[in-house]
Coordinates of C-alpha atoms in Angstrom, one line a residue:
M1 CA -16.3 -44.2 -62.2
I2 CA -19.6 -42.4 -63.0
K3 CA -18.1 -39.2 -61.3
E4 CA -15.5 -38.9 -64.1
Q5 CA -18.3 -38.4 -66.6
I6 CA -19.8 -35.6 -64.5
V7 CA -16.9 -33.8 -62.8
D8 CA -13.6 -34.3 -64.7
G9 CA -12.6 -32.5 -67.9
F10 CA -13.3 -29.2 -69.6
Q11 CA -16.6 -30.4 -71.0
N12 CA -17.9 -30.8 -67.4
A13 CA -17.3 -27.2 -66.3
P14 CA -21.1 -26.5 -66.3
H15 CA -21.5 -29.5 -63.9
R16 CA -18.7 -28.3 -61.7
S17 CA -20.3 -24.8 -61.5
L18 CA -23.3 -26.4 -60.0
Y19 CA -21.2 -28.3 -57.4
H20 CA -19.6 -24.9 -56.6
A21 CA -23.1 -23.5 -56.1
L22 CA -23.4 -26.1 -53.3
G23 CA -20.3 -24.6 -51.7
L24 CA -18.0 -27.5 -52.6
T25 CA -14.4 -26.7 -53.2
G26 CA -12.1 -28.0 -55.9
E27 CA -10.3 -30.1 -53.3
E28 CA -13.6 -31.7 -52.3
L29 CA -14.5 -32.5 -55.9
S30 CA -11.1 -34.2 -56.4
R31 CA -12.0 -36.7 -53.7
P32 CA -14.5 -39.6 -54.0
L33 CA -18.1 -38.3 -53.7
I34 CA -20.0 -40.4 -51.2
G35 CA -23.8 -40.2 -51.2
I36 CA -25.3 -40.6 -47.7
V37 CA -28.9 -41.7 -47.9
S38 CA -30.6 -40.2 -44.9
S39 CA -33.9 -41.6 -43.9
Y40 CA -34.3 -38.9 -41.1
N41 CA -37.7 -37.6 -40.4
E42 CA -39.8 -36.4 -37.5
I43 CA -42.7 -38.8 -37.6
V44 CA -41.0 -42.2 -37.3
P45 CA -39.5 -42.9 -33.8
G46 CA -36.9 -45.1 -35.3
H47 CA -35.8 -42.2 -37.6
M48 CA -35.8 -39.2 -35.3
N49 CA -32.2 -39.8 -34.3
L50 CA -30.9 -40.4 -37.8
D51 CA -29.7 -36.8 -38.2
K52 CA -27.1 -37.6 -35.5
I53 CA -26.2 -40.8 -37.3
V54 CA -25.8 -39.0 -40.6
E55 CA -23.5 -36.4 -39.1
A56 CA -21.3 -39.1 -37.6
V57 CA -21.2 -40.9 -41.0
K58 CA -20.2 -37.6 -42.7
L59 CA -17.3 -37.2 -40.2
G60 CA -16.2 -40.8 -40.9
V61 CA -16.2 -40.2 -44.7
A62 CA -14.3 -37.0 -44.3
M63 CA -11.7 -38.5 -42.0
A64 CA -11.0 -41.2 -44.5
G65 CA -10.6 -38.7 -47.4
G66 CA -14.0 -38.6 -49.0
T67 CA -16.6 -35.9 -49.7
P68 CA -19.9 -36.7 -48.0
I69 CA -23.1 -35.5 -49.7
V70 CA -26.5 -36.2 -48.1
F71 CA -29.8 -36.9 -49.9
P72 CA -33.1 -38.2 -48.4
A73 CA -35.2 -41.4 -48.4
I74 CA -38.7 -41.7 -47.1
A75 CA -40.0 -44.0 -44.4
V76 CA -43.4 -45.0 -43.0
C77 CA -43.9 -45.9 -39.3
D78 CA -45.8 -49.2 -39.5
G79 CA -47.0 -48.8 -35.9
I80 CA -48.6 -45.4 -36.6
A81 CA -49.9 -46.7 -40.0
M82 CA -51.4 -49.8 -38.4
G83 CA -55.1 -50.7 -38.6
H84 CA -56.2 -48.0 -41.2
T85 CA -55.8 -46.9 -44.8
G86 CA -52.2 -45.8 -44.1
M87 CA -51.0 -49.4 -43.9
K88 CA -51.8 -49.8 -47.6
Y89 CA -48.9 -47.5 -48.2
S90 CA -46.3 -49.2 -46.1
L91 CA -45.1 -52.0 -48.4
I92 CA -45.4 -49.9 -51.5
T93 CA -42.8 -47.5 -50.0
R94 CA -40.2 -50.3 -50.4
D95 CA -40.3 -49.8 -54.1
I96 CA -40.6 -46.0 -53.9
I97 CA -37.5 -46.0 -51.8
A98 CA -35.5 -48.3 -54.1
D99 CA -36.6 -46.3 -57.2
S100 CA -35.9 -42.9 -55.8
T101 CA -32.5 -43.9 -54.4
E102 CA -31.5 -45.4 -57.7
A103 CA -32.5 -42.2 -59.4
M104 CA -30.6 -40.0 -57.0
A105 CA -27.5 -42.1 -57.0
L106 CA -27.2 -42.5 -60.7
A107 CA -28.2 -39.0 -61.6
H108 CA -25.4 -37.5 -59.5
G109 CA -22.4 -39.7 -60.1
F110 CA -21.5 -40.9 -56.6
D111 CA -18.5 -43.1 -56.1
G112 CA -20.0 -44.8 -53.1
L113 CA -23.1 -44.8 -50.8
V114 CA -23.8 -45.1 -47.1
M115 CA -27.3 -46.1 -46.4
V116 CA -28.8 -44.8 -43.1
P117 CA -32.1 -46.6 -42.7
N118 CA -33.9 -48.1 -39.7
C119 CA -37.6 -49.0 -39.9
D120 CA -39.5 -51.7 -41.7
K121 CA -39.6 -51.1 -45.5
N122 CA -36.9 -48.5 -45.4
V123 CA -34.2 -51.2 -44.8
P124 CA -35.1 -53.7 -47.6
G125 CA -35.9 -50.8 -50.0
L126 CA -32.4 -49.5 -49.6
L127 CA -30.9 -53.0 -49.8
M128 CA -32.8 -53.4 -53.1
A129 CA -31.4 -50.0 -54.3
A130 CA -27.9 -51.0 -53.3
A131 CA -28.1 -54.1 -55.4
R132 CA -29.6 -52.3 -58.3
V133 CA -27.1 -49.3 -58.4
N134 CA -24.2 -51.6 -57.5
I135 CA -21.6 -49.1 -56.4
P136 CA -19.6 -49.6 -53.2
T137 CA -22.1 -49.3 -50.4
I138 CA -22.4 -49.8 -46.6
F139 CA -25.3 -49.7 -44.2
V140 CA -25.6 -48.2 -40.7
S141 CA -29.0 -48.3 -39.1
G142 CA -30.4 -46.0 -36.4
G143 CA -30.6 -48.8 -33.9
P144 CA -33.3 -50.4 -31.7
M145 CA -35.4 -48.7 -29.0
L146 CA -34.8 -49.8 -25.4
A147 CA -37.5 -52.0 -24.0
G148 CA -40.2 -50.3 -22.0
R149 CA -40.8 -51.0 -18.3
V150 CA -44.3 -51.5 -17.0
N151 CA -44.9 -52.8 -13.5
G152 CA -41.3 -53.8 -13.2
K153 CA -41.4 -55.9 -16.4
K154 CA -39.8 -55.2 -19.8
T155 CA -42.3 -54.5 -22.6
S156 CA -42.6 -53.5 -26.2
L157 CA -45.0 -52.3 -28.9
S158 CA -46.6 -55.7 -29.3
S159 CA -47.6 -55.6 -25.6
M160 CA -49.2 -52.2 -26.2
F161 CA -51.4 -53.5 -29.0
E162 CA -52.3 -56.5 -26.9
A163 CA -53.2 -54.2 -24.0
V164 CA -55.9 -52.7 -26.2
G165 CA -57.4 -56.2 -26.6
A166 CA -57.1 -56.8 -22.8
Y167 CA -58.9 -53.5 -22.1
S168 CA -61.6 -54.4 -24.6
A169 CA -62.1 -57.7 -22.8
G170 CA -62.3 -56.0 -19.4
K171 CA -59.0 -57.5 -18.2
I172 CA -57.4 -54.1 -17.5
D173 CA -58.9 -50.7 -16.8
E174 CA -58.3 -47.4 -18.5
A175 CA -55.7 -46.3 -15.9
Q176 CA -53.6 -49.5 -16.6
L177 CA -54.0 -48.9 -20.3
R178 CA -52.7 -45.4 -19.9
V179 CA -49.6 -46.6 -17.9
C180 CA -48.8 -49.0 -20.8
E181 CA -49.3 -46.2 -23.3
E182 CA -46.8 -43.9 -21.5
K183 CA -44.1 -46.5 -20.6
T184 CA -44.0 -48.9 -23.6
C185 CA -41.9 -46.9 -26.0
P186 CA -39.3 -45.0 -23.8
T187 CA -36.7 -44.0 -26.4
C188 CA -36.1 -43.3 -30.1
G189 CA -35.2 -46.3 -32.2
S190 CA -36.8 -49.2 -34.0
C191 CA -39.3 -51.0 -31.8
S192 CA -37.5 -53.1 -29.2
G193 CA -38.5 -56.7 -30.2
M194 CA -37.5 -58.9 -33.1
Y195 CA -40.0 -57.1 -35.3
T196 CA -39.5 -56.4 -39.0
A197 CA -37.1 -53.4 -38.6
N198 CA -34.8 -55.2 -36.3
S199 CA -35.1 -58.4 -38.2
M200 CA -33.9 -56.6 -41.4
N201 CA -31.2 -54.7 -39.6
C202 CA -29.8 -57.9 -38.1
L203 CA -30.0 -59.7 -41.5
T204 CA -28.1 -56.7 -43.0
E205 CA -25.2 -57.8 -40.9
V206 CA -25.6 -61.4 -42.0
L207 CA -25.8 -60.4 -45.7
G208 CA -22.5 -58.6 -45.2
M209 CA -23.7 -55.1 -45.8
G210 CA -23.4 -53.7 -42.3
L211 CA -20.8 -53.8 -39.6
A212 CA -21.0 -55.8 -36.4
G213 CA -23.7 -54.2 -34.1
N214 CA -25.7 -52.7 -37.0
G215 CA -28.8 -54.7 -35.9
T216 CA -28.4 -54.6 -32.1
I217 CA -26.6 -51.6 -30.6
P218 CA -29.4 -49.5 -29.1
A219 CA -30.2 -46.2 -30.7
V220 CA -29.4 -44.2 -27.5
Y221 CA -26.0 -45.7 -27.0
S222 CA -22.9 -43.7 -27.9
A223 CA -21.6 -46.9 -29.5
R224 CA -24.1 -46.3 -32.2
I225 CA -22.5 -43.0 -33.1
E226 CA -19.1 -44.7 -33.1
L227 CA -20.5 -47.4 -35.4
A228 CA -21.7 -44.7 -37.8
K229 CA -18.2 -43.1 -38.0
H230 CA -16.7 -46.5 -38.7
A231 CA -19.2 -47.1 -41.5
G232 CA -18.3 -43.7 -43.0
M233 CA -14.6 -44.6 -42.9
Q234 CA -15.2 -48.2 -44.2
V235 CA -17.1 -47.1 -47.3
M236 CA -13.9 -45.4 -48.4
E237 CA -12.1 -48.8 -48.2
L238 CA -14.9 -50.4 -50.3
V239 CA -14.4 -47.6 -52.9
K240 CA -10.6 -48.2 -53.0
K241 CA -11.0 -52.0 -53.4
N242 CA -14.1 -51.6 -55.6
I243 CA -16.1 -54.1 -53.5
R244 CA -19.7 -53.8 -54.6
P245 CA -23.1 -54.9 -53.2
R246 CA -23.5 -57.8 -55.7
D247 CA -20.0 -59.0 -54.8
I248 CA -21.3 -59.3 -51.2
M249 CA -25.0 -60.2 -51.6
T250 CA -24.4 -63.5 -53.4
E251 CA -26.6 -66.6 -53.4
S252 CA -24.6 -68.0 -50.5
A253 CA -25.1 -64.7 -48.5
I254 CA -28.9 -64.9 -49.1
R255 CA -28.9 -68.5 -47.8
N256 CA -26.9 -67.4 -44.8
A257 CA -29.5 -64.7 -44.1
L258 CA -32.3 -67.1 -44.3
T259 CA -30.4 -69.5 -42.0
A260 CA -29.8 -66.7 -39.4
D261 CA -33.5 -65.7 -39.8
M262 CA -34.5 -69.2 -38.6
A263 CA -32.1 -69.1 -35.6
L264 CA -33.1 -65.6 -34.6
G265 CA -36.9 -66.0 -35.0
C266 CA -37.3 -63.0 -37.4
S267 CA -40.4 -61.5 -38.7
T268 CA -42.4 -63.3 -41.4
N269 CA -41.9 -60.1 -43.5
S270 CA -38.3 -61.3 -44.2
M271 CA -40.0 -63.8 -46.5
L272 CA -41.2 -60.9 -48.6
H273 CA -38.0 -58.9 -48.4
L274 CA -35.3 -61.6 -48.9
P275 CA -36.9 -62.7 -52.2
A276 CA -37.1 -59.0 -53.4
I277 CA -33.5 -58.4 -52.5
A278 CA -32.4 -61.6 -54.2
N279 CA -34.4 -60.6 -57.3
E280 CA -32.4 -57.3 -57.5
C281 CA -29.2 -59.3 -57.3
G282 CA -30.4 -61.6 -60.1
I283 CA -30.7 -64.6 -57.8
K284 CA -33.6 -67.0 -57.8
F285 CA -35.3 -67.4 -54.5
D286 CA -37.3 -70.6 -54.0
L287 CA -39.8 -70.2 -51.1
D288 CA -39.5 -73.9 -50.3
M289 CA -35.9 -73.3 -49.5
A290 CA -37.2 -71.9 -46.2
N291 CA -38.4 -75.3 -45.0
K292 CA -35.3 -77.1 -46.2
I293 CA -33.1 -74.7 -44.2
S294 CA -35.5 -74.7 -41.2
E295 CA -35.4 -78.5 -40.9
K296 CA -31.6 -78.3 -40.1
T297 CA -31.4 -74.9 -38.4
P298 CA -32.1 -74.7 -34.6
N299 CA -34.1 -71.8 -33.2
L300 CA -31.7 -70.2 -30.7
C301 CA -33.5 -67.0 -29.8
H302 CA -37.0 -66.2 -28.4
L303 CA -37.0 -62.4 -28.6
A304 CA -40.2 -60.5 -28.1
P305 CA -42.9 -61.2 -29.1
A306 CA -42.0 -64.9 -29.0
G307 CA -40.3 -64.6 -25.6
P308 CA -39.3 -62.2 -22.7
T309 CA -36.0 -61.0 -24.2
Y310 CA -35.3 -57.9 -26.4
I311 CA -32.8 -56.6 -28.9
E312 CA -30.9 -54.9 -26.1
D313 CA -30.5 -58.3 -24.5
L314 CA -29.3 -59.8 -27.8
N315 CA -26.7 -57.0 -28.0
E316 CA -25.4 -57.7 -24.5
A317 CA -25.3 -61.4 -25.2
G318 CA -22.9 -61.0 -28.1
G319 CA -25.2 -59.8 -30.9
V320 CA -25.7 -61.3 -34.4
Y321 CA -22.1 -62.4 -34.7
A322 CA -22.5 -64.7 -31.6
V323 CA -25.5 -66.3 -33.2
L324 CA -23.6 -66.8 -36.5
K325 CA -20.7 -68.4 -34.7
E326 CA -23.1 -70.9 -33.1
L327 CA -24.5 -71.7 -36.5
D328 CA -21.1 -71.9 -38.1
S329 CA -20.0 -74.5 -35.6
L330 CA -22.7 -76.7 -37.1
G331 CA -21.5 -76.0 -40.6
L332 CA -24.8 -74.3 -41.5
L333 CA -23.2 -71.2 -43.0
D334 CA -21.0 -70.5 -46.0
S335 CA -18.6 -68.4 -43.9
N336 CA -16.3 -67.8 -46.9
V337 CA -18.5 -65.0 -48.3
M338 CA -17.1 -61.5 -48.7
T339 CA -18.5 -58.7 -46.4
C340 CA -18.4 -54.9 -46.2
T341 CA -15.5 -55.2 -43.8
G342 CA -13.3 -56.4 -46.6
K343 CA -13.0 -59.7 -44.8
T344 CA -14.9 -62.9 -45.0
L345 CA -17.7 -63.8 -42.6
K346 CA -15.5 -66.4 -41.0
E347 CA -12.9 -63.8 -40.2
N348 CA -15.5 -61.4 -38.8
I349 CA -17.0 -63.9 -36.3
V350 CA -13.8 -65.6 -35.2
N351 CA -13.7 -63.7 -31.9
A352 CA -17.5 -63.6 -31.3
E353 CA -18.7 -65.0 -28.0
N354 CA -22.1 -66.1 -26.6
R355 CA -22.1 -64.2 -23.3
D356 CA -25.6 -65.1 -22.2
P357 CA -26.9 -68.6 -23.1
S358 CA -30.4 -67.6 -21.7
V359 CA -30.7 -65.1 -24.6
I360 CA -28.8 -67.0 -27.3
R361 CA -29.3 -70.7 -26.6
P362 CA -26.3 -72.8 -27.5
I363 CA -26.7 -75.2 -30.4
D364 CA -27.0 -78.2 -28.0
N365 CA -29.9 -76.6 -26.1
P366 CA -32.1 -74.8 -28.7
Y367 CA -35.7 -73.7 -28.2
S368 CA -36.4 -76.1 -31.0
R369 CA -34.5 -78.2 -33.5
T370 CA -36.2 -76.4 -36.4
G371 CA -36.2 -72.8 -37.4
G372 CA -38.5 -69.9 -36.6
I373 CA -40.4 -69.7 -39.9
A374 CA -42.4 -72.3 -41.8
V375 CA -43.9 -72.2 -45.3
L376 CA -47.2 -74.1 -45.6
R377 CA -48.9 -75.4 -48.7
G378 CA -52.2 -77.1 -49.5
N379 CA -55.3 -76.4 -51.5
L380 CA -55.7 -73.1 -49.6
A381 CA -52.2 -72.0 -50.6
P382 CA -50.8 -74.0 -53.5
D383 CA -48.1 -71.3 -54.0
G384 CA -47.4 -71.1 -50.3
C385 CA -48.0 -69.1 -47.1
V386 CA -45.9 -68.2 -44.1
V387 CA -46.1 -68.5 -40.4
K388 CA -43.7 -67.5 -37.6
R389 CA -43.6 -71.0 -36.0
S390 CA -41.4 -69.9 -33.1
A391 CA -44.2 -67.6 -31.9
V392 CA -47.0 -70.2 -32.0
A393 CA -48.2 -71.9 -28.8
P394 CA -47.5 -75.7 -29.0
E395 CA -51.2 -76.5 -28.7
M396 CA -51.9 -74.5 -31.9
L397 CA -49.3 -76.1 -34.1
V398 CA -52.0 -78.4 -35.3
H399 CA -55.5 -77.0 -35.5
T400 CA -58.8 -77.7 -37.2
G401 CA -61.7 -75.4 -36.9
P402 CA -64.6 -73.5 -38.5
A403 CA -64.0 -70.4 -40.6
K404 CA -65.2 -66.9 -39.7
V405 CA -64.7 -65.0 -42.9
F406 CA -64.1 -61.2 -43.4
D407 CA -63.4 -59.3 -46.5
S408 CA -61.3 -56.6 -44.8
E409 CA -59.2 -56.1 -41.7
E410 CA -61.8 -53.5 -40.4
E411 CA -64.6 -56.1 -40.5
A412 CA -62.5 -58.6 -38.6
I413 CA -61.4 -56.1 -35.9
A414 CA -65.0 -55.1 -35.3
A415 CA -66.1 -58.7 -34.9
I416 CA -63.2 -59.5 -32.6
Y417 CA -64.0 -56.6 -30.3
A418 CA -67.7 -57.5 -30.4
G419 CA -66.9 -60.9 -29.0
K420 CA -68.0 -62.8 -32.1
I421 CA -64.8 -64.9 -32.3
V422 CA -64.8 -67.9 -30.0
K423 CA -62.4 -70.7 -29.1
G424 CA -61.6 -73.0 -32.0
D425 CA -62.4 -70.5 -34.8
V426 CA -60.2 -69.8 -37.8
V427 CA -60.4 -66.1 -38.6
V428 CA -60.1 -65.6 -42.4
I429 CA -59.2 -62.1 -43.6
R430 CA -59.1 -61.8 -47.4
Y431 CA -58.8 -59.1 -50.1
E432 CA -55.8 -57.7 -48.3
G433 CA -53.1 -59.2 -50.5
P434 CA -50.5 -57.2 -52.5
S435 CA -52.9 -56.5 -55.4
G436 CA -56.2 -56.9 -53.6
G437 CA -55.5 -54.7 -50.6
P438 CA -53.8 -53.1 -52.3
G439 CA -50.5 -53.0 -50.4
M440 CA -50.8 -56.2 -48.3
R441 CA -51.6 -54.6 -45.0
E442 CA -50.1 -56.0 -41.7
M443 CA -52.6 -57.4 -39.3
L444 CA -51.2 -56.5 -36.0
S445 CA -54.4 -55.0 -34.7
P446 CA -56.6 -58.1 -35.0
T447 CA -53.9 -60.5 -33.9
S448 CA -53.1 -58.4 -30.9
A449 CA -56.8 -58.1 -30.0
I450 CA -57.0 -61.9 -30.1
A451 CA -53.9 -62.3 -28.0
G452 CA -55.0 -59.6 -25.6
M453 CA -58.3 -61.3 -25.1
G454 CA -56.5 -64.5 -24.2
L455 CA -57.5 -66.4 -27.3
D456 CA -54.1 -66.8 -29.0
K457 CA -53.9 -70.4 -27.8
D458 CA -57.4 -71.2 -29.1
V459 CA -57.9 -69.2 -32.4
A460 CA -56.0 -69.2 -35.7
L461 CA -55.9 -66.4 -38.2
I462 CA -55.2 -66.7 -41.9
T463 CA -54.9 -63.9 -44.5
D464 CA -53.6 -63.0 -47.9
G465 CA -52.3 -60.0 -46.2
R466 CA -49.3 -60.1 -43.9
F467 CA -48.3 -59.8 -40.2
S468 CA -46.2 -57.5 -38.2
G469 CA -43.1 -59.0 -36.7
A470 CA -44.8 -58.1 -33.4
T471 CA -47.5 -60.7 -34.1
R472 CA -47.6 -63.9 -32.1
G473 CA -49.9 -66.9 -32.3
A474 CA -51.2 -69.2 -35.1
C475 CA -51.2 -66.4 -37.6
I476 CA -50.6 -67.5 -41.2
G477 CA -50.1 -64.8 -43.9
H478 CA -49.1 -64.4 -47.5
I479 CA -51.7 -66.9 -48.7
S480 CA -50.9 -67.3 -52.4
P481 CA -52.7 -67.0 -54.7
E482 CA -54.5 -64.1 -53.1
A483 CA -58.2 -63.7 -53.2
V484 CA -58.4 -61.0 -55.9
R485 CA -56.4 -63.3 -58.2
G486 CA -58.7 -66.2 -57.8
G487 CA -57.1 -68.0 -54.8
L488 CA -59.2 -70.5 -52.9
I489 CA -59.3 -68.1 -50.0
A490 CA -61.9 -66.0 -52.1
Y491 CA -64.4 -68.9 -51.9
I492 CA -64.4 -69.8 -48.2
K493 CA -67.7 -69.4 -46.4
D494 CA -68.5 -69.1 -42.7
G495 CA -68.5 -72.5 -41.0
D496 CA -66.2 -74.2 -43.6
I497 CA -63.6 -76.4 -41.8
I498 CA -60.0 -75.4 -42.2
S499 CA -57.1 -77.7 -41.3
I500 CA -53.7 -76.4 -40.3
N501 CA -50.7 -78.6 -39.6
I502 CA -47.6 -76.5 -39.1
P503 CA -45.2 -79.4 -38.4
E504 CA -46.3 -81.1 -41.6
Y505 CA -46.3 -77.7 -43.5
S506 CA -49.9 -78.1 -44.6
I507 CA -53.0 -75.9 -44.8
N508 CA -56.3 -77.1 -46.4
L509 CA -59.9 -76.2 -46.8
L510 CA -61.8 -79.4 -46.1
L511 CA -64.4 -79.2 -48.9
D512 CA -65.0 -81.5 -51.8
E513 CA -64.0 -80.4 -55.3
K514 CA -67.6 -80.4 -56.6
E515 CA -68.7 -77.8 -54.1
L516 CA -65.5 -75.8 -54.8
N517 CA -66.2 -75.7 -58.5
E518 CA -69.8 -74.6 -57.8
R519 CA -68.6 -71.7 -55.7
R520 CA -66.1 -70.7 -58.4
K521 CA -69.1 -70.3 -60.7
T522 CA -71.4 -68.5 -58.4
M523 CA -69.2 -66.4 -56.1
E524 CA -67.8 -63.2 -57.6
I525 CA -64.2 -62.0 -57.0
K526 CA -64.4 -58.5 -55.4
H527 CA -62.2 -55.9 -57.0
K528 CA -61.8 -52.4 -55.4
T529 CA -62.8 -49.7 -57.8
D530 CA -62.0 -46.6 -55.7
I531 CA -58.2 -46.9 -55.7
K532 CA -56.0 -44.4 -57.6
G533 CA -52.5 -42.9 -57.8
S534 CA -49.6 -45.0 -56.5
L535 CA -51.9 -47.6 -55.0
K536 CA -53.6 -48.2 -58.4
R537 CA -50.2 -48.5 -60.1
Y538 CA -49.0 -50.9 -57.4
A539 CA -52.1 -53.1 -57.6
D540 CA -51.8 -53.4 -61.4
M541 CA -48.0 -54.3 -61.4
V542 CA -47.2 -56.2 -58.2
S543 CA -46.4 -59.9 -58.1
S544 CA -47.9 -62.4 -55.6
A545 CA -46.5 -62.6 -52.1
D546 CA -44.7 -65.9 -52.8
K547 CA -42.6 -64.0 -55.3
G548 CA -41.8 -61.3 -52.7
A549 CA -44.5 -58.8 -53.9
I550 CA -42.1 -57.3 -56.3
I551 CA -42.6 -54.8 -59.1
N552 CA -39.5 -55.3 -61.3
K553 CA -38.4 -58.8 -62.1
F554 CA -34.7 -58.8 -62.9
E555 CA -33.8 -62.5 -63.0

């Protein structure tokens, strides 16, 4: 153990003196030291309750004979960062979180870790750190927000963004907008639909790194506190048995996560985060694996924004384990993988039950026979791009239309609100990729404006940026290569015809090669010259989206 190099023996008396300065007793130093990575802050609604989760974890660790020691991790609220420069910083925090947690964990000699994340990049960042540090680790998230209630109907953050579009189009008045604003986010917790935070917290269960309920027990339920205590106790078992993250997050576990992703209808951001986590585990992640798994995996859930149900409903219906049991009955999972419970996945889900077939469709009555995410390729994205197929209206699964091209998200939003986007258009937003953005901003504001104006069944949107899990409609992101690195998206002009065929996994710019070659000679790639600091470093180092927008390649 690393702790032995820091705490034990006469030569480590100086180190022990510093532990005593913390108020730790000799008895505490004789027990396993468990680092609790607290993502608590007062700006992210999904994190404002994590102080209570952390206290419960500390009790669990102490009850099981360990010494809990808390240190912090940062987190950005993607909703608050949305639609402005702040969103450039969201994705880059994933690596900052992984790097800083690695530094804290290895510098201080912990025997085990309990990760307490909740929102968007915080969860994958800590999963990446867990794989990198590779000491016994367990996760317990802060839990999802309860759905809002507006005019007697459940609602969530995506509805709020769409309400702005509806107000702009004159479909609702200011008073109605204010009601939505005050009622949509009624509690602490990660936003209530199957957005990125909840997607990753659910997939943490599937990966075997969190206990049952990690992704679905609402933040305000007392069961969440109980879960945190059990996580604190369970990490001590992992330390005793020396079960480590890379023993759990195997290639089979990654495939299980991608399979569950298809059934749950998770955020397209999982197609950035799963490759990045796999990379930290030394596992190759082939983007085309998504379509192969999707072809045989039924989509069983239509959680917001794809449908009218929410994470709280999934929890009542039996949670992630109920979904996994449905999938396992088809032989779609490797259920012999080890998990943080010390048991196999098969042992974990043996008593799971689908208590509400209207929330979790049975395997013989799925929403669709194929999964929720599709990877498209073609001359516009030879290295791939991603769409949340389960949130696309049937009439938009195949679409051909003229391009309306914008070199930033702000330009696109202004045009949408000005009424310049009409039925049939394909909105193109470029220079928003991992390097070109930099930071690969989410495009919830423009997609929500389109949906709020009632155009989501008539207009497609493509970008080298990415989309929030709250996005719905024919919204295709992660176009690779991105514009700043010479991808074809850099050479599209207004009026060019773009063909999208999601069932056939294709996306193409309908232009002859002679014209394309001419444009490559005459149209300049636009590089941002005003970026500095962490954004500049990220822009220089980051991989393309199809590789997971990673900084460090460990394969």
